[in-house]
């Protein structure tokens, strides 16, 4: 075993160091999900939850493939490590992995378009074990 220095990227999580602080992000991982779905140049959405469905669902052939739907949904589950605010939407998509319908593909595409938004979340949390912060 040998020391190779500080970690910079681990399991799709980019690690940046500053003065006594670490910044973790999955920006590159999110970009790879969008690339896999062929949505790198899509128009971003500001809200991850779609409450109104259109009257007819377009059958987008690129996302209507059930194995691709499962793969993208599984990748989004891993993305919730750094973006817990999409957990509800990912949970809704995960409930239909056995037989995705056009409306589920519509919701998946909406969530992927939300991932395209490059702003920081105002969400934050602290987890303590006794008096020590662990996360």
Short mmCIF file of C-alpha atoms in Angstrom, two decimals:
data_model
loop_
_atom_site.label_atom_id
_atom_site.label_comp_id
_atom_site.label_asym_id
_atom_site.label_seq_id
_atom_site.Cartn_x
_atom_site.Cartn_y
_atom_site.Cartn_z
CA UNK A 1 0.00 0.00 0.00
CA UNK A 2 1.31 3.44 -0.82
CA UNK A 3 0.07 6.99 -0.40
CA UNK A 4 -0.83 8.55 -3.75
CA UNK A 5 -1.68 12.00 -2.39
CA UNK A 6 -5.01 13.69 -1.82
CA UNK A 7 -8.05 12.36 -3.62
CA UNK A 8 -9.52 14.58 -6.34
CA UNK A 9 -12.23 12.34 -7.75
CA UNK A 10 -13.85 9.33 -6.09
CA UNK A 11 -16.79 7.33 -7.47
CA UNK A 12 -18.04 10.25 -9.56
CA UNK A 13 -17.70 12.74 -6.71
CA UNK A 14 -15.26 15.59 -7.33
CA UNK A 15 -13.36 16.70 -4.23
CA UNK A 16 -12.01 20.26 -4.01
CA UNK A 17 -9.87 21.46 -1.12
CA UNK A 18 -9.62 24.93 0.34
CA UNK A 19 -8.51 26.32 3.69
CA UNK A 20 -9.68 23.69 6.17
CA UNK A 21 -12.72 22.85 4.03
CA UNK A 22 -13.76 20.33 1.42
CA UNK A 23 -16.25 20.89 -1.39
CA UNK A 24 -17.90 17.81 -2.88
CA UNK A 25 -19.81 17.90 -6.16
CA UNK A 26 -21.20 15.55 -8.76
CA UNK A 27 -21.24 18.05 -11.63
CA UNK A 28 -19.32 15.77 -14.00
CA UNK A 29 -21.49 12.80 -13.04
CA UNK A 30 -24.64 14.81 -13.77
CA UNK A 31 -23.19 15.84 -17.12
CA UNK A 32 -22.51 12.19 -17.98
CA UNK A 33 -26.14 11.30 -17.21
CA UNK A 34 -27.32 14.05 -19.55
CA UNK A 35 -24.90 12.88 -22.21
CA UNK A 36 -26.19 9.31 -21.89
CA UNK A 37 -29.75 10.59 -22.39
CA UNK A 38 -28.66 12.82 -25.32
CA UNK A 39 -29.93 15.91 -23.48
CA UNK A 40 -26.74 17.94 -23.13
CA UNK A 41 -28.18 20.81 -25.16
CA UNK A 42 -31.70 20.67 -23.70
CA UNK A 43 -33.61 23.66 -22.39
CA UNK A 44 -33.33 23.63 -18.56
CA UNK A 45 -36.29 23.59 -16.18
CA UNK A 46 -36.43 25.46 -12.88
CA UNK A 47 -38.60 22.90 -11.04
CA UNK A 48 -37.87 19.15 -10.73
CA UNK A 49 -41.50 18.21 -9.96
CA UNK A 50 -44.01 18.29 -12.77
CA UNK A 51 -47.56 18.65 -11.49
CA UNK A 52 -49.33 19.16 -14.82
CA UNK A 53 -49.20 16.57 -17.55
CA UNK A 54 -49.84 17.53 -21.17
CA UNK A 55 -53.02 16.18 -22.77
CA UNK A 56 -50.98 13.85 -25.00
CA UNK A 57 -47.58 12.42 -24.19
CA UNK A 58 -45.07 12.48 -27.01
CA UNK A 59 -43.34 9.14 -27.37
CA UNK A 60 -39.73 10.23 -27.36
CA UNK A 61 -37.96 7.29 -28.93
CA UNK A 62 -34.62 8.11 -27.28
CA UNK A 63 -36.03 7.80 -23.74
CA UNK A 64 -38.84 5.33 -24.32
CA UNK A 65 -36.44 2.38 -24.16
CA UNK A 66 -37.24 0.62 -20.83
CA UNK A 67 -33.60 -0.50 -20.19
CA UNK A 68 -32.39 3.08 -20.75
CA UNK A 69 -35.16 4.36 -18.44
CA UNK A 70 -33.96 1.96 -15.71
CA UNK A 71 -30.31 2.91 -16.24
CA UNK A 72 -31.00 6.65 -16.08
CA UNK A 73 -33.24 6.29 -13.04
CA UNK A 74 -30.58 4.25 -11.24
CA UNK A 75 -27.98 6.89 -12.08
CA UNK A 76 -30.27 9.58 -10.70
CA UNK A 77 -30.58 7.59 -7.47
CA UNK A 78 -26.81 7.89 -7.01
CA UNK A 79 -27.00 11.60 -7.85
CA UNK A 80 -29.28 12.15 -4.84
CA UNK A 81 -26.19 11.81 -2.60
CA UNK A 82 -25.28 15.41 -3.36
CA UNK A 83 -28.72 16.58 -4.46
CA UNK A 84 -31.22 15.34 -1.90
CA UNK A 85 -33.83 17.82 -3.17
CA UNK A 86 -34.45 15.58 -6.21
CA UNK A 87 -35.06 12.49 -4.05
CA UNK A 88 -38.86 12.74 -4.23
CA UNK A 89 -38.86 12.94 -8.03
CA UNK A 90 -36.38 10.07 -8.33
CA UNK A 91 -38.52 8.00 -5.95
CA UNK A 92 -41.57 8.60 -8.16
CA UNK A 93 -39.61 7.47 -11.23
CA UNK A 94 -38.23 4.43 -9.43
CA UNK A 95 -41.71 3.12 -8.65
CA UNK A 96 -42.32 2.52 -12.37
CA UNK A 97 -39.06 0.90 -13.42
CA UNK A 98 -40.76 -2.44 -14.14
CA UNK A 99 -43.04 -0.97 -16.83
CA UNK A 100 -42.41 2.68 -17.72
CA UNK A 101 -45.21 4.40 -19.63
CA UNK A 102 -45.03 7.58 -21.75
CA UNK A 103 -45.99 9.75 -18.76
CA UNK A 104 -43.09 8.30 -16.75
CA UNK A 105 -40.72 9.07 -19.61
CA UNK A 106 -42.12 12.59 -19.65
CA UNK A 107 -41.34 12.97 -15.93
CA UNK A 108 -37.84 11.52 -16.45
CA UNK A 109 -37.15 14.01 -19.21
CA UNK A 110 -38.42 16.87 -17.01
CA UNK A 111 -36.11 15.80 -14.19
CA UNK A 112 -33.15 15.51 -16.56
CA UNK A 113 -33.91 18.99 -17.87
CA UNK A 114 -33.87 20.22 -14.26
CA UNK A 115 -30.44 18.61 -13.77
CA UNK A 116 -29.24 20.83 -16.65
CA UNK A 117 -29.81 23.93 -14.43
CA UNK A 118 -26.42 25.07 -13.16
CA UNK A 119 -27.34 26.91 -9.99
CA UNK A 120 -26.55 26.07 -6.42
CA UNK A 121 -29.16 24.77 -4.09
CA UNK A 122 -30.07 26.62 -0.92
CA UNK A 123 -30.65 23.28 0.79
CA UNK A 124 -28.34 22.43 3.67
CA UNK A 125 -28.13 20.02 6.57
CA UNK A 126 -25.93 19.01 9.47
CA UNK A 127 -25.75 15.54 11.00
CA UNK A 128 -24.32 15.16 14.48
CA UNK A 129 -23.09 12.16 16.39
CA UNK A 130 -23.11 13.38 19.95
CA UNK A 131 -21.41 16.78 19.90
CA UNK A 132 -19.41 16.09 16.72
CA UNK A 133 -20.61 16.98 13.23
CA UNK A 134 -20.24 14.06 10.83
CA UNK A 135 -21.91 15.40 7.69
#
